[in-house]
PDB file of C-alpha atoms in Angstrom:
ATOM      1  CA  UNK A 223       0.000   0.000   0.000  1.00 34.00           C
ATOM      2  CA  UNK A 224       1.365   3.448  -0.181  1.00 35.00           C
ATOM      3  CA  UNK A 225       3.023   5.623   2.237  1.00 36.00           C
ATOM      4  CA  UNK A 226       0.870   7.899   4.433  1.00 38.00           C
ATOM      5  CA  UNK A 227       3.971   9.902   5.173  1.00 42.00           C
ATOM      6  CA  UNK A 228       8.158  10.050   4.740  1.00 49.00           C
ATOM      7  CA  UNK A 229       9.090  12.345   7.584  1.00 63.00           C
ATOM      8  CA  UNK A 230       6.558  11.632  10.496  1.00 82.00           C
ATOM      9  CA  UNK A 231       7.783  11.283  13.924  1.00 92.00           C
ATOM     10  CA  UNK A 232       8.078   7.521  14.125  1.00 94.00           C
ATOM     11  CA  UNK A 233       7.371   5.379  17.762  1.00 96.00           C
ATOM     12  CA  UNK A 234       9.261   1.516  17.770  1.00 96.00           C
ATOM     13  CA  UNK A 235       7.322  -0.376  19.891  1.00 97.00           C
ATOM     14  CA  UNK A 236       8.053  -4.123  21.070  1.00 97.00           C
ATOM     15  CA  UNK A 237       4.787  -6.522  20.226  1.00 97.00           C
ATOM     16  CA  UNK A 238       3.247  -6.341  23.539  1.00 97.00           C
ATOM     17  CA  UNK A 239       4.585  -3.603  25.589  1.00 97.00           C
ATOM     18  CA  UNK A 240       2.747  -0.302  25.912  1.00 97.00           C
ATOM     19  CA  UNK A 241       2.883   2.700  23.582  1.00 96.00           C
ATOM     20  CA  UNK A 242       2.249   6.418  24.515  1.00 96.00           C
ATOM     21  CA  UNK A 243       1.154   8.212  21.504  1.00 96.00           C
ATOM     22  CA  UNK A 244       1.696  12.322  22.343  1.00 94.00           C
ATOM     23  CA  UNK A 245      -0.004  15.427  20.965  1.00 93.00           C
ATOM     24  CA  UNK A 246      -0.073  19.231  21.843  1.00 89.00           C
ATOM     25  CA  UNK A 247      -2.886  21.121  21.049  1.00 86.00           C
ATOM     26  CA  UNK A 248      -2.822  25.287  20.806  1.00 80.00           C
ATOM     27  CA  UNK A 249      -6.958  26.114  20.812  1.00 74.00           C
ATOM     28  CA  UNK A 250      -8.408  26.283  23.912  1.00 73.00           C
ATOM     29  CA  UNK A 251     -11.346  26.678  22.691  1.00 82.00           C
ATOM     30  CA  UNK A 252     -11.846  22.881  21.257  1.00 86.00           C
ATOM     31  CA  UNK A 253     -14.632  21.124  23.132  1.00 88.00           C
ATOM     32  CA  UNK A 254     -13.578  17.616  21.870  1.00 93.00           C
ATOM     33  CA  UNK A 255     -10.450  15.680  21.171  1.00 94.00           C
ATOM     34  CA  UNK A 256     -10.458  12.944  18.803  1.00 95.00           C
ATOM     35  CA  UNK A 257      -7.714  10.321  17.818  1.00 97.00           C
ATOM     36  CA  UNK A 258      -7.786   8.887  14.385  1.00 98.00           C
ATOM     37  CA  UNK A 259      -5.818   5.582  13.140  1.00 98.00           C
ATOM     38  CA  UNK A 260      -5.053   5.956   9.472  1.00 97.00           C
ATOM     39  CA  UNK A 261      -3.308   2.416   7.674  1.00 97.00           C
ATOM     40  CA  UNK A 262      -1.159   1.978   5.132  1.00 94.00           C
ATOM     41  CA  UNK A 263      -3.625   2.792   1.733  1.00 93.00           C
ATOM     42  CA  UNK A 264      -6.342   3.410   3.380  1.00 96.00           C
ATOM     43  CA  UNK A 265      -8.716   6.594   5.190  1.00 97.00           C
ATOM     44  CA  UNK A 266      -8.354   7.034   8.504  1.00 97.00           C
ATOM     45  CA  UNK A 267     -10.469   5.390  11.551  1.00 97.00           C
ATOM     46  CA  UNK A 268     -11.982   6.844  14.178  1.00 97.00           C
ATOM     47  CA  UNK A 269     -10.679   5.568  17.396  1.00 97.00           C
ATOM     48  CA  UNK A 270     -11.522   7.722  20.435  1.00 97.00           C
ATOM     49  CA  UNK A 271     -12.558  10.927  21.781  1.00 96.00           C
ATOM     50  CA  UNK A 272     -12.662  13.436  24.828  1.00 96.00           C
ATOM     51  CA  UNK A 273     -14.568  15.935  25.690  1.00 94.00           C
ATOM     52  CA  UNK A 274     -12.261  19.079  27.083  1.00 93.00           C
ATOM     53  CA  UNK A 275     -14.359  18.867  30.966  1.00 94.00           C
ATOM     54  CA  UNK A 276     -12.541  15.143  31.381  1.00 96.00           C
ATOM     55  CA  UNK A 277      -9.541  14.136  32.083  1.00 96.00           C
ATOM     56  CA  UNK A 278      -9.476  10.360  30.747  1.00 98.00           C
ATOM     57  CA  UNK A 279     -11.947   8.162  28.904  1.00 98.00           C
ATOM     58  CA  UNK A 280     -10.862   4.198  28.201  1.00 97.00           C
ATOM     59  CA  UNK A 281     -11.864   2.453  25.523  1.00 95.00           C
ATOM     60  CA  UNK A 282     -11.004  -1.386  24.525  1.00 94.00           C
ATOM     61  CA  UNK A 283      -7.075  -1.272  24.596  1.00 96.00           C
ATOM     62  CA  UNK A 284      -7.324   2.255  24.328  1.00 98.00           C
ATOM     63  CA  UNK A 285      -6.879   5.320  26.950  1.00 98.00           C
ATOM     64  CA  UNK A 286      -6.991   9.030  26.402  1.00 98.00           C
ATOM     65  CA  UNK A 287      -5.966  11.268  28.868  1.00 97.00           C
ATOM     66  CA  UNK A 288      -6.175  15.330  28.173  1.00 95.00           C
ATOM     67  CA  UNK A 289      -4.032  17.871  30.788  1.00 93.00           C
ATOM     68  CA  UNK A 290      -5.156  21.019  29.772  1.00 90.00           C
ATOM     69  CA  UNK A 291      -3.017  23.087  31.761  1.00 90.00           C
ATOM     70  CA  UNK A 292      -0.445  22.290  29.250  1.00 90.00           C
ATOM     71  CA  UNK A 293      -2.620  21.725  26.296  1.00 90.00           C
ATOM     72  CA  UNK A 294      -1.471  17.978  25.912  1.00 92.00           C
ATOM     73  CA  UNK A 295      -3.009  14.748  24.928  1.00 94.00           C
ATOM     74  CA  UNK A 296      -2.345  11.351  24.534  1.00 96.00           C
ATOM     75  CA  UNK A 297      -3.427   8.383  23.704  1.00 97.00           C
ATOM     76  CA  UNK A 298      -2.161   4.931  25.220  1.00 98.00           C
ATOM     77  CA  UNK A 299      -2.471   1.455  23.677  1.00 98.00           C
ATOM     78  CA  UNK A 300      -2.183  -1.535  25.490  1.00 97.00           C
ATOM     79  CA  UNK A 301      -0.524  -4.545  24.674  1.00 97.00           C
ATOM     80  CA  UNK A 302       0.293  -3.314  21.103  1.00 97.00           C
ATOM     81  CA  UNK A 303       0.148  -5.804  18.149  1.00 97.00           C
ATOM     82  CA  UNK A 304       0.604  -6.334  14.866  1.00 96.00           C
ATOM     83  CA  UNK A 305      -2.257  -4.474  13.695  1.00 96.00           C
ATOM     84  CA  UNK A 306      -2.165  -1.018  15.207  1.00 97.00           C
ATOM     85  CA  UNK A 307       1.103  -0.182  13.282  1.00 97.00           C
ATOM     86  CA  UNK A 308      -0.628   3.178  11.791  1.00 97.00           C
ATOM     87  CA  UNK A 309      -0.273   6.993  11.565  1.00 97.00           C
ATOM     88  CA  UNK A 310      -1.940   8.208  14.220  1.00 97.00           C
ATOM     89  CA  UNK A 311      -3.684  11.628  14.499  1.00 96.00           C
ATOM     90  CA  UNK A 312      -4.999  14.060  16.925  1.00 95.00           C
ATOM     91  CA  UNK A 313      -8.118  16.329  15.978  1.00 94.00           C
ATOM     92  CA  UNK A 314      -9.734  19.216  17.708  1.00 93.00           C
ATOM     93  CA  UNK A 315     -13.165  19.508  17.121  1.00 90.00           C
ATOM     94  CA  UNK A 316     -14.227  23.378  18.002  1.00 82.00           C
ATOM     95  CA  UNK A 317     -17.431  24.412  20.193  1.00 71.00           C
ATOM     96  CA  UNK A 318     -18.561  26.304  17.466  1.00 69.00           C
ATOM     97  CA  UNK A 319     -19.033  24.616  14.279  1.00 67.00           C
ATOM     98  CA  UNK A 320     -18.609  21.350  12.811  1.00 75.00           C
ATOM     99  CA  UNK A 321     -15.137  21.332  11.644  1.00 85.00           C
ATOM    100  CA  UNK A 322     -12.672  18.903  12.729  1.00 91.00           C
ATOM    101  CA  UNK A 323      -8.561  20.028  12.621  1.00 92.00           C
ATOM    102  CA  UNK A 324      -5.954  17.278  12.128  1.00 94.00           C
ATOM    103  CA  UNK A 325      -2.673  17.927  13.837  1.00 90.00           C
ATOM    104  CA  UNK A 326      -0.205  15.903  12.376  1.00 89.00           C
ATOM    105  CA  UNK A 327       0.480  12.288  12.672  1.00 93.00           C
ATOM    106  CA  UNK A 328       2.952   9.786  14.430  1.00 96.00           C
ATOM    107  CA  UNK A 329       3.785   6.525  12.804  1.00 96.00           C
ATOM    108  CA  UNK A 330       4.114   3.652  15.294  1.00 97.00           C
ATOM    109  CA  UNK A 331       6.096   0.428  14.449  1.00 97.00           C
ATOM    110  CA  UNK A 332       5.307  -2.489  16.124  1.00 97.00           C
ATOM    111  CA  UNK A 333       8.738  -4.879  15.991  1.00 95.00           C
ATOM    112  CA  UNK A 334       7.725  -8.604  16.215  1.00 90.00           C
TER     113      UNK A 334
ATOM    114  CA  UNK B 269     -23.119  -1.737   5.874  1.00 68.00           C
ATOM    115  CA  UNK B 270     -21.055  -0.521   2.717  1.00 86.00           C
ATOM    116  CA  UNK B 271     -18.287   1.824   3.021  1.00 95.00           C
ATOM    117  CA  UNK B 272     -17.380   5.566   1.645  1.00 98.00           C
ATOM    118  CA  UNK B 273     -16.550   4.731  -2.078  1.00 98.00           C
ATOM    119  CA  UNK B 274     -14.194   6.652  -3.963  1.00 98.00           C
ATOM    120  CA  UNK B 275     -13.008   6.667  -7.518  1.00 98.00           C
ATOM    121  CA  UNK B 276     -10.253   6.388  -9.134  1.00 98.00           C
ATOM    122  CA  UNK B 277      -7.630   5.248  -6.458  1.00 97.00           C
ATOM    123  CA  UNK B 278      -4.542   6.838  -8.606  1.00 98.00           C
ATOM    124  CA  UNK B 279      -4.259   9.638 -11.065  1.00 98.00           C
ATOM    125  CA  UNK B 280      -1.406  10.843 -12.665  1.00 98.00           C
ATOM    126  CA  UNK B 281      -2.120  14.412 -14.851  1.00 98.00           C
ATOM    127  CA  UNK B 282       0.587  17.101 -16.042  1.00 98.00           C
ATOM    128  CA  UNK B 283       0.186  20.315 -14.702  1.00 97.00           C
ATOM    129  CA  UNK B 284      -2.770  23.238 -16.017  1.00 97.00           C
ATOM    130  CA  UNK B 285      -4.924  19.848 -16.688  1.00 98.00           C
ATOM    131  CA  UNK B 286      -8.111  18.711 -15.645  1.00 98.00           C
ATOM    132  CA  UNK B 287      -9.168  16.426 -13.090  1.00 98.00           C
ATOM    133  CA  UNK B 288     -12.581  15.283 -11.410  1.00 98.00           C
ATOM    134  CA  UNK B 289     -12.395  12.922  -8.331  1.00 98.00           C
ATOM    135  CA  UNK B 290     -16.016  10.477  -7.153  1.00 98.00           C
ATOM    136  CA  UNK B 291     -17.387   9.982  -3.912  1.00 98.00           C
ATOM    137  CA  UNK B 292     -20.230   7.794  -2.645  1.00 97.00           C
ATOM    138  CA  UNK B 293     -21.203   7.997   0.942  1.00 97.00           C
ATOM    139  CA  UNK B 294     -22.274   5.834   3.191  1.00 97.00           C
ATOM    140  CA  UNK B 295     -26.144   5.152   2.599  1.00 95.00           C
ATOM    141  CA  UNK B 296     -28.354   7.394   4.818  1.00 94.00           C
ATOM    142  CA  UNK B 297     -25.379   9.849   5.683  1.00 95.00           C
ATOM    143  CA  UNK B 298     -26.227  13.206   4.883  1.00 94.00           C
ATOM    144  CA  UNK B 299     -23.223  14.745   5.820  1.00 95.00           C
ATOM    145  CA  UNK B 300     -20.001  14.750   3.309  1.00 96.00           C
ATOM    146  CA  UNK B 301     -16.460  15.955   3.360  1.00 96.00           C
ATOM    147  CA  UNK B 302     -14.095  15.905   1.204  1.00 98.00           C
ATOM    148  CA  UNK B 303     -10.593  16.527   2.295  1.00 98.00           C
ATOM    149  CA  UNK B 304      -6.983  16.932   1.127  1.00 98.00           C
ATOM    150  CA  UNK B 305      -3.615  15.072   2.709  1.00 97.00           C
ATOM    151  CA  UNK B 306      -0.607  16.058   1.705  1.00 95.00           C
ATOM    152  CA  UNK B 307       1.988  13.770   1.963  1.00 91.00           C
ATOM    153  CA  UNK B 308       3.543  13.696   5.925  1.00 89.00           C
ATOM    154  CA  UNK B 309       0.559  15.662   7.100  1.00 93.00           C
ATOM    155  CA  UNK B 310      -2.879  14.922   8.720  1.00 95.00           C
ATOM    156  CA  UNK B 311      -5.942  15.512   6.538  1.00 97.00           C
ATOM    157  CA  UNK B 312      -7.226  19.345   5.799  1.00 96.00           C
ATOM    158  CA  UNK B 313     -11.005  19.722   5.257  1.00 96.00           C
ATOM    159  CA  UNK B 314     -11.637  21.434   1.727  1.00 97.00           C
ATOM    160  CA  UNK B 315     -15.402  21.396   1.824  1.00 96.00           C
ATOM    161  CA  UNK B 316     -18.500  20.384   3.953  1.00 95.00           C
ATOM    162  CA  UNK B 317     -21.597  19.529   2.442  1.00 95.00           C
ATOM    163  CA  UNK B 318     -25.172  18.883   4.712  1.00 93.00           C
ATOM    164  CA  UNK B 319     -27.332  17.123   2.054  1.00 92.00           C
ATOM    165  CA  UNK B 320     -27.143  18.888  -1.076  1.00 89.00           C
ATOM    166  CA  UNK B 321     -26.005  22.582   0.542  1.00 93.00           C
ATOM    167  CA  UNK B 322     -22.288  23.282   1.423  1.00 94.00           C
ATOM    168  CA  UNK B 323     -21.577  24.116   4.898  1.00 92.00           C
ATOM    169  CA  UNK B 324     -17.962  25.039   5.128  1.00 93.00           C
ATOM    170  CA  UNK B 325     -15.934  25.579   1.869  1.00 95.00           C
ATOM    171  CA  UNK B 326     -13.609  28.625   3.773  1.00 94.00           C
ATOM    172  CA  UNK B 327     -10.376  26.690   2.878  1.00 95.00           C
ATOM    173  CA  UNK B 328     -11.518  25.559  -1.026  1.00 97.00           C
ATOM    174  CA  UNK B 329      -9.067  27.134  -3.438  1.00 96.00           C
ATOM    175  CA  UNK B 330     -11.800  28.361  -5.169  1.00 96.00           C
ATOM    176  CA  UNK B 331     -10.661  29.925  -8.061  1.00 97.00           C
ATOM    177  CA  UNK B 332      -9.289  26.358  -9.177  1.00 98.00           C
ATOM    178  CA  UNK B 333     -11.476  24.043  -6.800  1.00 98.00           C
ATOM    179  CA  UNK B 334     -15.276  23.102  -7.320  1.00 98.00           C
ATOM    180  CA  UNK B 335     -17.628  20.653  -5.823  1.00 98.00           C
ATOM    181  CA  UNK B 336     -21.314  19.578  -5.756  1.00 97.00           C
ATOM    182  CA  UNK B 337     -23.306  16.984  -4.509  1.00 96.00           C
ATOM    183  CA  UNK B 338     -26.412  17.799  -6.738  1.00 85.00           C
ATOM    184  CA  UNK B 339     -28.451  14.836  -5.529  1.00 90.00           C
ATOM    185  CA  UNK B 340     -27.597  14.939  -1.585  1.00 88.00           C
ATOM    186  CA  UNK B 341     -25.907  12.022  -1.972  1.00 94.00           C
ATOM    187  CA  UNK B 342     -22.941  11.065  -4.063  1.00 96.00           C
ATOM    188  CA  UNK B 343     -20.236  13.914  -5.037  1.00 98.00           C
ATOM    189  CA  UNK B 344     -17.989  14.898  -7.082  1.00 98.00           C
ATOM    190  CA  UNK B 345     -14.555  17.391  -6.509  1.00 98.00           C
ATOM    191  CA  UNK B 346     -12.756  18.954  -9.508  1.00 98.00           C
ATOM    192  CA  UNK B 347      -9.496  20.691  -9.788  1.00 98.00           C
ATOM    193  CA  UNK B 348      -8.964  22.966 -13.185  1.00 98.00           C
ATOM    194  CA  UNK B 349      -6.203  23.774 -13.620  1.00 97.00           C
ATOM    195  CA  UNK B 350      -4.190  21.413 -11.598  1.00 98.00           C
ATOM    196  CA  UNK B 351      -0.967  22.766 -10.145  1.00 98.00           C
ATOM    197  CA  UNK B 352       1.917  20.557  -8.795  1.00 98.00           C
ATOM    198  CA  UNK B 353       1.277  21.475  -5.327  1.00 97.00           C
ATOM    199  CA  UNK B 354      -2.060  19.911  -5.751  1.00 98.00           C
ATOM    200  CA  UNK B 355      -0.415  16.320  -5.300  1.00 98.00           C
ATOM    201  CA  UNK B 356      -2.033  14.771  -2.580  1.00 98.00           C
ATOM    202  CA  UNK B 357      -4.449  12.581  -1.528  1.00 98.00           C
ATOM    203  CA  UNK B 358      -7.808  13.309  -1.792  1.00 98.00           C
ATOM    204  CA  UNK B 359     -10.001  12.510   1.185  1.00 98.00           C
ATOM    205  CA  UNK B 360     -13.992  11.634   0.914  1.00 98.00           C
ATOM    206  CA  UNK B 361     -15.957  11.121   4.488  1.00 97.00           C
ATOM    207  CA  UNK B 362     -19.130  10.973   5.291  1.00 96.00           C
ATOM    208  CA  UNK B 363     -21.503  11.073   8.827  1.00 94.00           C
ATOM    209  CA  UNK B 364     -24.925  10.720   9.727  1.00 92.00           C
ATOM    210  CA  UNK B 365     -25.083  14.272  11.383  1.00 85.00           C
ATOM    211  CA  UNK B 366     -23.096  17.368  10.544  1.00 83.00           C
ATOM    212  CA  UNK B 367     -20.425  18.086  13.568  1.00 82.00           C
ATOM    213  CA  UNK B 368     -20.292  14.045  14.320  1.00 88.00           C
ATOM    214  CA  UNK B 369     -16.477  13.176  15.847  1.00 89.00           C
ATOM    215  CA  UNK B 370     -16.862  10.142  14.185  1.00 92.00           C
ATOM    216  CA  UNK B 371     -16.263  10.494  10.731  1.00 95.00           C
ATOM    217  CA  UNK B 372     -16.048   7.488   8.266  1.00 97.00           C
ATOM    218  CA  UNK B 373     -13.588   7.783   5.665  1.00 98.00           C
ATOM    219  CA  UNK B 374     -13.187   6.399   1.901  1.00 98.00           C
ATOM    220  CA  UNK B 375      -9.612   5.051   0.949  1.00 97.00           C
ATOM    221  CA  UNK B 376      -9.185   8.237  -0.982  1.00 98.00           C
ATOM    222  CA  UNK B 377      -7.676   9.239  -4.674  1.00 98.00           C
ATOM    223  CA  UNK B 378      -4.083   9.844  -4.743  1.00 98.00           C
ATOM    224  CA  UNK B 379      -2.758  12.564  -7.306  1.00 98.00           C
ATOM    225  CA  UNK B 380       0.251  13.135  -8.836  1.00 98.00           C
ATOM    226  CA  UNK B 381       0.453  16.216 -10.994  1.00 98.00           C
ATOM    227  CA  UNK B 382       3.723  16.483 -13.163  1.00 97.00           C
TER     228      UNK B 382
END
């Protein structure tokens, strides 16, 4: 399939350990946090979201956590296989409007 | 349930030509969006459409861009002239409601303009 990306921050991950995905944000004035999974040749996949009052949400595998004193969020897989090497990528969804805003993506590698 | 269709996968073009990219939604959505990726970057929304009325087309180049989704359903995104910073991939996603996190995407249209 083709490339999503050449020069994307890349995260090596061991098949089974833990991977911390990071993204900084800039508009306060976002009211949800979304995390997308994009594969090799294909559109990306919606994974999670946030809404800015919380602090975490978990999902299957999958935890979000959002400090907004430093406008910072991340997203933590569990027990990472095969399958969630991806570009993944944070997007702000604003209170007003519909519009969501892709940051831009980090490629994790999951090493057999 | 059938996915966000897109058509063709690859296009190559030389530069100041024509090109017109497909999109079929998923059935019942009546929100579209048709992006643009750049290689190394996340998507960028070009234009929002709610049924057959656009929404959001504040970042559509539009003295080069157009778009319509006559019907409310399927769409269609042209670029005349093309320019070589217009390589990219070309995004399609649809949701049931406008302002939905969840958005599904198509497996988008990559360009190459030479």
């Amino acid at each position: 399939g083709e490339s999503v990306g050449l020069h994307l921050p890349t995260l090596s991950v061991q098949e089974g350990d833990n991977s911390i995905i990071n993204c900084a944000y800039s508009n306060s004035a976002s009211d949800y946090f979304i995390w997308y999974k994009q594969e090799s040749g294909k559109g990306p996949q919606f994974i999670i979201d946030i809404r800015s009052n919380m602090d975490k949400r978990q999902g299957q595998r999958v935890t979000v956590l959002l400090n907004k004193t430093v406008k910072h969020l991340s997203l933590q897989i569990a027990a990472t296989q095969p399958g969630d090497s991806a570009v993944y990528f944070c997007a702000e969804k604003k209170a007003a409007g519909n519009k969501l805003t892709f940051g831009g993506g980090t490629r994790v590698l999951v090493k057999p | 349930e059938a996915g966000v269709a897109q058509s063709p996968r690859y296009k190559i073009i030389e530069k100041r030509q024509s090109v017109a990219f497909w999109c079929n939604p998923i059935s019942g959505h009546a929100t579209l969006y048709w992006y643009q990726q750049i290689l190394g970057q996340g998507p960028k929304l070009l234009i929002q459409f709610q049924n057959n009325g656009v929404v959001d087309d504040s970042q559509l180049p539009k003295d080069r861009f157009s778009a319509e989704r006559l019907k409310g359903v399927d769409s269609t995104l042209k670029i005349q002239p093309a320019k070589l910073e217009d390589s990219a991939v070309y995004l399609c996603a649809s949701s049931k409601l406008a302002g939905e996190r969840e958005q599904f995407f198509g497996p988008g249209t990559r360009l190459t303009v030479l």
